[in-house]
Amino acid sequence: MLETPKSALLYDRARQVMPGGNTRHTVFRQPYQVYAARGHGCRITDVDGNDRIDAVGNFTALIHGYGSDRIREAARRQIEDGLCFGMPTESEIRLSEMLCERLPTVEQLRYTNSGTEAVMNAIKVARAFTGRPKFAKCEGAYHGTYDPAETSQEARPDTWGEIDSPVSVPTAKGTPQGVLDDVVVIPFNNTAVAEAILRAKGNSLAAVLVDVMPNRAGLVPARPEFLQMLRRVTREIGALLILDEVITFRLGYNGAQGRFGVEPDLTTLGKVIGGGFPIGAIGGRRDVMSVFDPTAGSPAVPHGGTFSANPMSMVAGVAALEDLTPEAFAWLDRLGALFDAGIGDCFRRHGVNGQVTGLGSLRRVHLSSVELSDFRSTFAAGDGPKRVAALARALFDEGVLIAANGLMAFSTAMTEQDIQQIVAAFDRALPRTPA
Ligand SMILES: *Cc1c(COP(=O)(O)O)cnc(C)c1O
């Protein structure tokens, strides 16, 4: 058990000046938040001096942990040269060249400061390009907090409706019905049902937005036939296919689109491509991206942003990508496989009904043996999610940080010994998790 009295005091101060003492829902914990002081390698030290292995890397954004000399050096140099300017810098060209080289479907790019804004702009692009008002997304999938994009992210059995016509469920209270009416919700991985819904809405759809391995819907990979259907049907109905690679870009040198063999019209990026600094990007076909082009006067989609393409994010992103070699991806895959073997043994030793989903450097731990395929199937796991949250708390006390929903992200800063230490912490934490 790690002691955290200084965090308790900080949280008392935080509660005075922030609602619930919190400014980021995803990091909230009770009875009080534990505050980070610094990171090094794959470890994080809290304000009381406790070290933990960081097995979530700021919710998947830190693929090199805290240890990349190249990123630190690039950032240090940029601090000396100036943090941001009311002029473009060469660094934005360099990062774009690297991303276009890796993602064959991305011919041109624009930058934002978050994945949320990247998704928002991709939807605006699709509407402007097609002249249509609606888009479709998968039930339960997280795409940031733009209100149409967060539709049905918090759908529940009493609100989600029939599987062949899922209800557009608001996430934030007060979301206008007009917003919800323009979002068509489809079930992830249910090829026949999703196809019928898309064809029925056909000529009103600007785009289909999809993440090939949505974390909040279970971190289950998309079935090949589901993705092939989305590509075929979007072409036939004249809608764009938007692949949200804000997380999944970290699955391989050519992103998830390379790993899954899918060819989207637009791709949204974020997280790892900023090397730890805030970032988002929209990329895709040249003719589609031309809606941003200002050379002939006011573009179809005006897009600015005070800190868009700020050089800190650009140079750190370039450095992060330089370190993301094919060898680095092979290492991350190896760490993932090592974890799978270790955690499988661990579940057996403790007689626990557990399973792990994910690919590459991403994993999600589930405490149930229900077969997971889509968002609704995660609810068939009964109190599994509650027990995962309890397991995450026990792991935190045993010196390992994972997300409360069981999400884990491995980094190039990790060694095989680190994975063994993570598994050893599961070994100690599982018996302390209520059955
Ligand atoms: C994190 C995430 C976003 C939002 O990115 P932010 O930078 O947090 O706004 C969008 N889509 C997916 C798939 C994400 O994981």
Tab-separated table of C-alpha atoms and ligand atoms in Angstrom:
chain	number	residue	atom	x	y	z
A	1	MET	CA	0.000	0.000	0.000
A	2	LEU	CA	1.519	3.307	-1.097
A	3	GLU	CA	0.919	6.309	1.155
A	4	THR	CA	-0.353	9.515	-0.491
A	5	PRO	CA	-0.904	12.223	2.190
A	6	LYS	CA	0.417	15.106	0.067
A	7	SER	CA	-2.066	14.281	-2.698
A	8	ALA	CA	-4.884	14.341	-0.148
A	9	LEU	CA	-3.860	17.878	0.831
A	10	LEU	CA	-3.582	18.990	-2.797
A	11	TYR	CA	-7.032	17.607	-3.474
A	12	ASP	CA	-8.476	19.694	-0.627
A	13	ARG	CA	-7.083	22.783	-2.377
A	14	ALA	CA	-8.318	21.578	-5.794
A	15	ARG	CA	-11.884	21.186	-4.555
A	16	GLN	CA	-12.034	24.901	-3.792
A	17	VAL	CA	-11.171	25.996	-7.309
A	18	MET	CA	-12.315	23.198	-9.629
A	19	PRO	CA	-15.672	21.389	-9.725
A	20	GLY	CA	-15.190	18.189	-7.734
A	21	GLY	CA	-11.503	19.115	-7.599
A	22	ASN	CA	-11.238	17.803	-11.149
A	23	THR	CA	-10.537	19.256	-14.580
A	24	ARG	CA	-10.323	16.029	-16.587
A	25	HIS	CA	-12.968	13.368	-16.049
A	26	THR	CA	-10.755	10.488	-17.233
A	27	VAL	CA	-8.219	10.976	-14.408
A	28	PHE	CA	-10.748	11.447	-11.610
A	29	ARG	CA	-10.473	9.068	-8.677
A	30	GLN	CA	-12.048	8.772	-5.247
A	31	PRO	CA	-11.697	9.488	-2.400
A	32	TYR	CA	-9.121	11.924	-3.818
A	33	GLN	CA	-6.930	12.353	-6.873
A	34	VAL	CA	-3.285	11.284	-6.653
A	35	TYR	CA	-1.029	13.906	-8.200
A	36	ALA	CA	1.917	13.194	-10.496
A	37	ALA	CA	5.213	14.966	-9.923
A	38	ARG	CA	7.437	13.590	-12.715
A	39	GLY	CA	7.946	10.780	-15.177
A	40	HIS	CA	11.070	8.897	-16.191
A	41	GLY	CA	11.313	5.986	-18.627
A	42	CYS	CA	8.060	4.057	-18.149
A	43	ARG	CA	7.683	5.172	-14.530
A	44	ILE	CA	5.708	7.931	-12.907
A	45	THR	CA	6.482	9.446	-9.496
A	46	ASP	CA	3.697	11.004	-7.460
A	47	VAL	CA	4.021	14.047	-5.180
A	48	ASP	CA	4.676	11.771	-2.187
A	49	GLY	CA	7.613	10.151	-3.995
A	50	ASN	CA	5.898	6.831	-4.827
A	51	ASP	CA	7.035	5.205	-8.084
A	52	ARG	CA	4.610	3.312	-10.297
A	53	ILE	CA	4.965	1.676	-13.693
A	54	ASP	CA	2.953	3.771	-16.124
A	55	ALA	CA	1.022	1.218	-18.167
A	56	VAL	CA	-1.391	3.681	-19.764
A	57	GLY	CA	0.949	6.455	-21.002
A	58	ASN	CA	-1.452	9.390	-20.664
A	59	PHE	CA	-4.282	7.367	-22.169
A	60	THR	CA	-2.132	6.002	-25.021
A	61	ALA	CA	-0.517	9.317	-26.046
A	62	LEU	CA	3.006	8.544	-24.772
A	63	ILE	CA	4.291	5.705	-26.926
A	64	HIS	CA	7.908	6.405	-25.874
A	65	GLY	CA	7.136	6.829	-22.190
A	66	TYR	CA	9.045	9.713	-20.590
A	67	GLY	CA	12.390	8.529	-21.836
A	68	SER	CA	12.921	9.679	-25.406
A	69	ASP	CA	16.102	11.767	-25.575
A	70	ARG	CA	15.237	12.744	-29.133
A	71	ILE	CA	11.881	14.283	-28.136
A	72	ARG	CA	13.362	16.098	-25.131
A	73	GLU	CA	16.190	17.522	-27.244
A	74	ALA	CA	13.832	18.658	-30.035
A	75	ALA	CA	11.564	20.384	-27.509
A	76	ARG	CA	14.513	22.044	-25.749
A	77	ARG	CA	15.812	23.457	-29.042
A	78	GLN	CA	12.366	24.776	-29.973
A	79	ILE	CA	11.996	26.505	-26.584
A	80	GLU	CA	15.148	28.442	-27.398
A	81	ASP	CA	13.876	29.333	-30.888
A	82	GLY	CA	10.384	30.449	-29.845
A	83	LEU	CA	7.266	28.637	-28.713
A	84	CYS	CA	4.775	29.723	-31.367
A	85	PHE	CA	4.462	32.346	-34.065
A	86	GLY	CA	1.838	34.098	-36.153
A	87	MET	CA	3.653	32.492	-39.106
A	88	PRO	CA	3.971	28.898	-40.326
A	89	THR	CA	7.165	26.968	-39.633
A	90	GLU	CA	9.074	24.363	-41.625
A	91	SER	CA	8.368	21.780	-38.915
A	92	GLU	CA	4.733	21.427	-40.061
A	93	ILE	CA	5.927	20.430	-43.548
A	94	ARG	CA	8.334	17.862	-42.117
A	95	LEU	CA	5.694	16.199	-39.923
A	96	SER	CA	3.238	16.136	-42.849
A	97	GLU	CA	5.833	14.524	-45.129
A	98	MET	CA	6.464	11.811	-42.553
A	99	LEU	CA	2.763	11.094	-42.005
A	100	CYS	CA	1.984	11.065	-45.752
A	101	GLU	CA	4.846	8.631	-46.282
A	102	ARG	CA	3.461	6.256	-43.627
A	103	LEU	CA	-0.230	6.529	-44.486
A	104	PRO	CA	-0.733	5.845	-48.202
A	105	THR	CA	-4.341	7.115	-48.128
A	106	VAL	CA	-3.221	10.470	-46.697
A	107	GLU	CA	-2.121	12.852	-49.453
A	108	GLN	CA	-2.533	16.080	-47.482
A	109	LEU	CA	-2.987	17.129	-43.844
A	110	ARG	CA	-4.127	19.927	-41.536
A	111	TYR	CA	-3.380	20.258	-37.817
A	112	THR	CA	-5.457	20.972	-34.734
A	113	ASN	CA	-4.671	20.824	-31.002
A	114	SER	CA	-6.705	17.758	-30.120
A	115	GLY	CA	-8.266	14.645	-31.517
A	116	THR	CA	-11.659	16.121	-30.679
A	117	GLU	CA	-11.051	19.003	-33.081
A	118	ALA	CA	-9.640	16.641	-35.706
A	119	VAL	CA	-12.855	14.584	-35.681
A	120	MET	CA	-14.982	17.756	-35.676
A	121	ASN	CA	-13.165	19.076	-38.721
A	122	ALA	CA	-13.317	15.739	-40.539
A	123	ILE	CA	-17.112	15.770	-40.139
A	124	LYS	CA	-17.262	19.383	-41.372
A	125	VAL	CA	-15.127	18.430	-44.372
A	126	ALA	CA	-17.413	15.521	-45.212
A	127	ARG	CA	-20.500	17.729	-45.011
A	128	ALA	CA	-18.903	20.418	-47.181
A	129	PHE	CA	-17.595	17.916	-49.731
A	130	THR	CA	-20.845	15.944	-50.113
A	131	GLY	CA	-23.417	18.656	-49.345
A	132	ARG	CA	-25.163	16.201	-46.979
A	133	PRO	CA	-26.072	16.792	-43.308
A	134	LYS	CA	-25.712	13.452	-41.476
A	135	PHE	CA	-22.993	11.008	-40.578
A	136	ALA	CA	-22.975	7.523	-39.067
A	137	LYS	CA	-20.938	6.237	-36.148
A	138	CYS	CA	-20.715	3.045	-34.104
A	139	GLU	CA	-22.619	2.716	-30.830
A	140	GLY	CA	-20.410	3.194	-27.772
A	141	ALA	CA	-17.381	4.417	-29.724
A	142	TYR	CA	-15.459	7.392	-28.350
A	143	HIS	CA	-14.358	10.056	-30.831
A	144	GLY	CA	-13.747	13.028	-28.516
A	145	THR	CA	-16.286	15.520	-27.176
A	146	TYR	CA	-17.705	17.334	-30.261
A	147	ASP	CA	-21.394	16.834	-29.516
A	148	PRO	CA	-22.489	14.935	-32.623
A	149	ALA	CA	-19.374	12.729	-32.378
A	150	GLU	CA	-20.097	11.761	-28.758
A	151	THR	CA	-23.619	10.556	-29.579
A	152	SER	CA	-24.451	7.144	-28.016
A	153	GLN	CA	-21.091	6.897	-26.362
A	154	GLU	CA	-22.985	6.494	-23.084
A	155	ALA	CA	-25.935	4.520	-24.466
A	156	ARG	CA	-27.350	2.102	-21.902
A	157	PRO	CA	-29.737	-0.880	-22.122
A	158	ASP	CA	-32.685	1.295	-21.075
A	159	THR	CA	-31.928	3.989	-23.695
A	160	TRP	CA	-30.272	2.294	-26.676
A	161	GLY	CA	-33.370	0.830	-28.396
A	162	GLU	CA	-33.527	-2.109	-30.805
A	163	ILE	CA	-30.304	-3.384	-32.374
A	164	ASP	CA	-31.607	-2.807	-35.922
A	165	SER	CA	-32.394	0.862	-35.222
A	166	PRO	CA	-30.184	2.089	-32.360
A	167	VAL	CA	-31.333	5.327	-30.715
A	168	SER	CA	-29.085	8.410	-30.917
A	169	VAL	CA	-28.483	8.832	-27.187
A	170	PRO	CA	-27.125	12.170	-25.916
A	171	THR	CA	-23.949	12.090	-23.822
A	172	ALA	CA	-24.068	15.593	-22.318
A	173	LYS	CA	-27.346	16.670	-20.785
A	174	GLY	CA	-28.903	19.410	-22.900
A	175	THR	CA	-27.609	18.173	-26.262
A	176	PRO	CA	-30.122	19.564	-28.791
A	177	GLN	CA	-32.371	16.998	-30.465
A	178	GLY	CA	-31.352	18.530	-33.808
A	179	VAL	CA	-27.778	17.408	-33.198
A	180	LEU	CA	-28.877	13.859	-32.372
A	181	ASP	CA	-31.179	13.697	-35.417
A	182	ASP	CA	-28.178	14.168	-37.693
A	183	VAL	CA	-26.279	11.196	-36.255
A	184	VAL	CA	-27.039	7.675	-37.441
A	185	VAL	CA	-25.922	5.026	-34.952
A	186	ILE	CA	-24.833	1.599	-36.219
A	187	PRO	CA	-23.755	-1.497	-34.245
A	188	PHE	CA	-20.012	-2.158	-34.417
A	189	ASN	CA	-19.031	-5.448	-36.065
A	190	ASN	CA	-22.634	-6.317	-36.965
A	191	THR	CA	-22.188	-6.269	-40.732
A	192	ALA	CA	-25.714	-7.110	-41.921
A	193	VAL	CA	-27.548	-4.767	-39.544
A	194	ALA	CA	-25.125	-1.880	-40.060
A	195	GLU	CA	-25.357	-2.255	-43.841
A	196	ALA	CA	-29.167	-2.154	-43.778
A	197	ILE	CA	-29.152	1.010	-41.663
A	198	LEU	CA	-26.586	2.741	-43.891
A	199	ARG	CA	-28.474	1.885	-47.070
A	200	ALA	CA	-31.755	3.137	-45.585
A	201	LYS	CA	-30.158	6.522	-44.763
A	202	GLY	CA	-28.060	6.435	-47.959
A	203	ASN	CA	-28.480	9.798	-49.640
A	204	SER	CA	-28.464	11.870	-46.442
A	205	LEU	CA	-25.105	10.542	-45.208
A	206	ALA	CA	-21.946	12.633	-45.622
A	207	ALA	CA	-19.728	10.075	-43.932
A	208	VAL	CA	-19.270	7.002	-41.805
A	209	LEU	CA	-16.918	7.558	-38.886
A	210	VAL	CA	-15.226	4.444	-37.520
A	211	ASP	CA	-12.409	3.405	-35.194
A	212	VAL	CA	-11.224	-0.109	-36.118
A	213	MET	CA	-10.629	-0.984	-32.443
A	214	PRO	CA	-12.769	1.272	-30.263
A	215	ASN	CA	-11.498	1.330	-26.689
A	216	ARG	CA	-14.752	2.197	-24.943
A	217	ALA	CA	-16.673	-0.390	-26.947
A	218	GLY	CA	-14.347	-3.124	-25.639
A	219	LEU	CA	-11.074	-2.691	-27.601
A	220	VAL	CA	-12.222	-5.497	-29.894
A	221	PRO	CA	-10.769	-5.385	-33.426
A	222	ALA	CA	-13.197	-4.833	-36.303
A	223	ARG	CA	-14.050	-7.921	-38.344
A	224	PRO	CA	-12.604	-7.759	-41.870
A	225	GLU	CA	-16.052	-8.186	-43.447
A	226	PHE	CA	-17.397	-5.264	-41.382
A	227	LEU	CA	-14.686	-2.929	-42.673
A	228	GLN	CA	-15.040	-4.217	-46.237
A	229	MET	CA	-18.782	-3.549	-46.044
A	230	LEU	CA	-18.209	0.014	-44.771
A	231	ARG	CA	-15.803	0.713	-47.634
A	232	ARG	CA	-18.082	-0.794	-50.281
A	233	VAL	CA	-21.304	0.797	-49.033
A	234	THR	CA	-19.864	4.285	-48.479
A	235	ARG	CA	-18.596	4.233	-52.079
A	236	GLU	CA	-21.980	3.114	-53.374
A	237	ILE	CA	-24.004	5.713	-51.472
A	238	GLY	CA	-21.520	8.527	-52.117
A	239	ALA	CA	-20.454	9.031	-48.489
A	240	LEU	CA	-16.892	9.385	-47.205
A	241	LEU	CA	-15.232	6.830	-44.948
A	242	ILE	CA	-13.494	8.541	-42.017
A	243	LEU	CA	-11.093	6.368	-40.051
A	244	ASP	CA	-10.459	7.682	-36.529
A	245	GLU	CA	-6.833	6.734	-35.929
A	246	VAL	CA	-6.325	9.026	-32.932
A	247	ILE	CA	-5.461	5.923	-30.892
A	248	THR	CA	-4.921	3.206	-33.488
A	249	PHE	CA	-2.155	4.933	-35.452
A	250	ARG	CA	0.105	3.416	-32.787
A	251	LEU	CA	-0.725	-0.122	-34.007
A	252	GLY	CA	1.878	-0.123	-36.750
A	253	TYR	CA	4.244	1.790	-39.037
A	254	ASN	CA	1.377	2.328	-41.501
A	255	GLY	CA	-1.201	2.842	-38.749
A	256	ALA	CA	-4.254	0.661	-38.251
A	257	GLN	CA	-5.189	1.206	-41.896
A	258	GLY	CA	-2.018	-0.656	-42.870
A	259	ARG	CA	-2.605	-3.388	-40.328
A	260	PHE	CA	-6.284	-3.853	-41.261
A	261	GLY	CA	-5.945	-3.147	-44.976
A	262	VAL	CA	-8.633	-0.452	-45.058
A	263	GLU	CA	-8.521	2.591	-47.368
A	264	PRO	CA	-10.397	5.547	-45.845
A	265	ASP	CA	-11.055	8.848	-47.605
A	266	LEU	CA	-10.174	10.785	-44.456
A	267	THR	CA	-8.094	9.897	-41.397
A	268	THR	CA	-8.075	11.628	-38.039
A	269	LEU	CA	-4.921	11.533	-35.919
A	270	GLY	CA	-3.771	12.766	-32.510
A	271	LYS	CA	-2.143	11.464	-29.334
A	272	VAL	CA	1.236	9.861	-30.257
A	273	ILE	CA	1.872	12.086	-33.297
A	274	GLY	CA	2.559	15.044	-30.965
A	275	GLY	CA	5.330	13.317	-29.014
A	276	GLY	CA	3.535	14.209	-25.757
A	277	PHE	CA	2.402	17.716	-26.777
A	278	PRO	CA	-1.229	18.569	-27.656
A	279	ILE	CA	-2.081	17.712	-31.253
A	280	GLY	CA	-4.660	16.509	-33.734
A	281	ALA	CA	-4.634	16.144	-37.502
A	282	ILE	CA	-7.066	15.532	-40.367
A	283	GLY	CA	-5.626	13.937	-43.478
A	284	GLY	CA	-6.844	12.322	-46.647
A	285	ARG	CA	-7.532	12.515	-50.340
A	286	ARG	CA	-6.288	15.666	-52.047
A	287	ASP	CA	-9.668	16.442	-53.689
A	288	VAL	CA	-11.489	16.087	-50.364
A	289	MET	CA	-8.918	18.086	-48.405
A	290	SER	CA	-9.242	20.895	-50.973
A	291	VAL	CA	-12.279	22.169	-49.030
A	292	PHE	CA	-9.663	23.804	-46.742
A	293	ASP	CA	-7.679	25.376	-49.618
A	294	PRO	CA	-7.647	29.194	-49.262
A	295	THR	CA	-5.792	29.965	-52.524
A	296	ALA	CA	-8.989	30.807	-54.432
A	297	GLY	CA	-10.586	32.925	-51.701
A	298	SER	CA	-12.574	31.916	-48.646
A	299	PRO	CA	-12.508	28.093	-48.485
A	300	ALA	CA	-15.548	25.832	-48.104
A	301	VAL	CA	-14.354	25.008	-44.563
A	302	PRO	CA	-12.402	27.827	-42.912
A	303	HIS	CA	-10.028	26.445	-40.285
A	304	GLY	CA	-7.593	28.349	-38.076
A	305	GLY	CA	-6.735	27.790	-34.435
A	306	THR	CA	-4.343	29.911	-32.386
A	307	PHE	CA	-2.108	26.979	-31.529
A	308	SER	CA	-2.770	24.804	-34.598
A	309	ALA	CA	0.528	23.436	-35.965
A	310	ASN	CA	2.428	25.120	-33.111
A	311	PRO	CA	6.114	24.242	-33.535
A	312	MET	CA	6.470	22.561	-30.113
A	313	SER	CA	3.930	19.911	-31.102
A	314	MET	CA	5.378	19.656	-34.615
A	315	VAL	CA	9.035	19.123	-33.639
A	316	ALA	CA	8.145	16.736	-30.815
A	317	GLY	CA	5.910	14.831	-33.238
A	318	VAL	CA	8.697	14.548	-35.794
A	319	ALA	CA	11.058	13.243	-33.099
A	320	ALA	CA	8.448	10.735	-31.869
A	321	LEU	CA	7.927	9.409	-35.402
A	322	GLU	CA	11.686	9.165	-36.005
A	323	ASP	CA	11.831	6.861	-32.985
A	324	LEU	CA	8.804	4.884	-34.224
A	325	THR	CA	10.743	2.617	-36.555
A	326	PRO	CA	9.537	-0.787	-37.799
A	327	GLU	CA	11.851	-2.255	-35.120
A	328	ALA	CA	10.109	-0.178	-32.449
A	329	PHE	CA	6.726	-1.574	-33.555
A	330	ALA	CA	8.125	-5.120	-33.500
A	331	TRP	CA	9.301	-4.504	-29.920
A	332	LEU	CA	5.883	-3.162	-28.886
A	333	ASP	CA	4.179	-6.216	-30.432
A	334	ARG	CA	6.589	-8.425	-28.489
A	335	LEU	CA	5.778	-6.669	-25.198
A	336	GLY	CA	2.075	-7.143	-25.917
A	337	ALA	CA	2.502	-10.859	-26.591
A	338	LEU	CA	4.593	-11.238	-23.441
A	339	PHE	CA	1.849	-9.574	-21.402
A	340	ASP	CA	-0.814	-11.852	-22.932
A	341	ALA	CA	1.127	-14.959	-21.932
A	342	GLY	CA	1.802	-13.642	-18.424
A	343	ILE	CA	-1.733	-12.477	-17.698
A	344	GLY	CA	-3.222	-15.695	-19.081
A	345	ASP	CA	-1.141	-17.713	-16.592
A	346	CYS	CA	-2.106	-15.261	-13.863
A	347	PHE	CA	-5.864	-15.668	-14.521
A	348	ARG	CA	-5.448	-19.475	-14.432
A	349	ARG	CA	-3.437	-19.397	-11.196
A	350	HIS	CA	-6.157	-17.404	-9.468
A	351	GLY	CA	-9.067	-19.245	-11.115
A	352	VAL	CA	-10.339	-15.937	-12.511
A	353	ASN	CA	-12.677	-15.644	-15.510
A	354	GLY	CA	-10.655	-13.035	-17.334
A	355	GLN	CA	-9.768	-12.107	-20.872
A	356	VAL	CA	-7.670	-9.549	-22.665
A	357	THR	CA	-8.572	-7.711	-25.888
A	358	GLY	CA	-6.425	-5.505	-28.104
A	359	LEU	CA	-3.517	-5.665	-30.516
A	360	GLY	CA	0.024	-4.344	-30.766
A	361	SER	CA	0.824	-2.159	-27.762
A	362	LEU	CA	-2.807	-1.727	-26.685
A	363	ARG	CA	-4.665	-4.009	-24.289
A	364	ARG	CA	-7.862	-3.999	-22.279
A	365	VAL	CA	-8.390	-6.343	-19.364
A	366	HIS	CA	-11.895	-7.750	-18.833
A	367	LEU	CA	-13.079	-9.779	-15.836
A	368	SER	CA	-15.609	-11.985	-17.602
A	369	SER	CA	-15.568	-14.774	-20.159
A	370	VAL	CA	-18.439	-13.375	-22.253
A	371	GLU	CA	-17.505	-13.244	-25.928
A	372	LEU	CA	-16.959	-9.566	-26.764
A	373	SER	CA	-17.799	-8.304	-30.237
A	374	ASP	CA	-19.419	-4.891	-29.855
A	375	PHE	CA	-20.537	-2.307	-27.294
A	376	ARG	CA	-23.695	-4.160	-26.201
A	377	SER	CA	-21.777	-7.374	-25.577
A	378	THR	CA	-19.671	-5.568	-22.942
A	379	PHE	CA	-22.876	-5.163	-20.899
A	380	ALA	CA	-23.444	-8.924	-20.926
A	381	ALA	CA	-20.317	-9.105	-18.769
A	382	GLY	CA	-22.469	-8.269	-15.716
A	383	ASP	CA	-20.489	-6.620	-12.925
A	384	GLY	CA	-17.217	-7.307	-14.816
A	385	PRO	CA	-16.603	-3.583	-15.513
A	386	LYS	CA	-17.077	-2.728	-11.799
A	387	ARG	CA	-14.597	-5.412	-10.825
A	388	VAL	CA	-12.118	-4.149	-13.431
A	389	ALA	CA	-12.316	-0.700	-11.814
A	390	ALA	CA	-11.608	-2.307	-8.426
A	391	LEU	CA	-8.706	-4.230	-9.963
A	392	ALA	CA	-7.300	-0.994	-11.420
A	393	ARG	CA	-7.426	0.563	-7.932
A	394	ALA	CA	-5.674	-2.453	-6.397
A	395	LEU	CA	-3.006	-2.329	-9.130
A	396	PHE	CA	-2.453	1.362	-8.394
A	397	ASP	CA	-1.700	0.443	-4.774
A	398	GLU	CA	0.627	-2.291	-6.051
A	399	GLY	CA	2.590	0.177	-8.156
A	400	VAL	CA	1.030	-0.057	-11.639
A	401	LEU	CA	-1.119	2.591	-13.340
A	402	ILE	CA	-3.787	1.404	-15.808
A	403	ALA	CA	-7.083	3.067	-16.816
A	404	ALA	CA	-10.162	2.389	-14.678
A	405	ASN	CA	-11.784	0.558	-17.609
A	406	GLY	CA	-8.779	-1.784	-17.883
A	407	LEU	CA	-7.104	-0.015	-20.815
A	408	MET	CA	-3.328	-0.418	-21.002
A	409	ALA	CA	-0.742	0.973	-23.426
A	410	PHE	CA	2.829	-0.303	-23.553
A	411	SER	CA	5.723	1.973	-24.515
A	412	THR	CA	9.111	1.620	-26.178
A	413	ALA	CA	10.598	2.674	-22.812
A	414	MET	CA	9.523	-0.714	-21.381
A	415	THR	CA	11.673	-3.812	-21.057
A	416	GLU	CA	10.610	-7.432	-20.710
A	417	GLN	CA	11.311	-7.083	-16.969
A	418	ASP	CA	8.810	-4.222	-16.791
A	419	ILE	CA	6.143	-6.465	-18.316
A	420	GLN	CA	7.015	-9.161	-15.766
A	421	GLN	CA	6.662	-6.583	-12.988
A	422	ILE	CA	3.262	-5.550	-14.340
A	423	VAL	CA	2.114	-9.182	-14.367
A	424	ALA	CA	3.499	-9.664	-10.841
A	425	ALA	CA	1.411	-6.689	-9.703
A	426	PHE	CA	-1.691	-8.340	-11.224
A	427	ASP	CA	-0.755	-11.449	-9.240
A	428	ARG	CA	-0.877	-9.441	-6.005
A	429	ALA	CA	-3.890	-7.328	-6.990
A	430	LEU	CA	-6.264	-10.047	-8.235
A	431	PRO	CA	-6.762	-11.713	-4.816
A	432	ARG	CA	-7.612	-8.246	-3.424
A	433	THR	CA	-10.308	-7.672	-6.082
A	434	PRO	CA	-13.830	-8.532	-4.854
A	435	ALA	CA	-15.273	-11.548	-6.709
B	1	LIG	C1	-8.549	10.366	-27.521
B	1	LIG	C2	-9.429	10.181	-28.685
B	1	LIG	C3	-10.048	11.264	-29.326
B	1	LIG	C4	-9.984	12.664	-28.782
B	1	LIG	O1	-8.678	13.158	-28.734
B	1	LIG	P1	-8.349	14.354	-27.718
B	1	LIG	O2	-6.978	14.800	-28.120
B	1	LIG	O3	-8.395	13.775	-26.346
B	1	LIG	O4	-9.385	15.397	-27.937
B	1	LIG	C5	-10.760	11.011	-30.479
B	1	LIG	N1	-10.883	9.775	-30.976
B	1	LIG	C6	-10.325	8.704	-30.373
B	1	LIG	C7	-10.466	7.360	-30.990
B	1	LIG	C8	-9.599	8.878	-29.202
B	1	LIG	O5	-9.073	7.834	-28.566
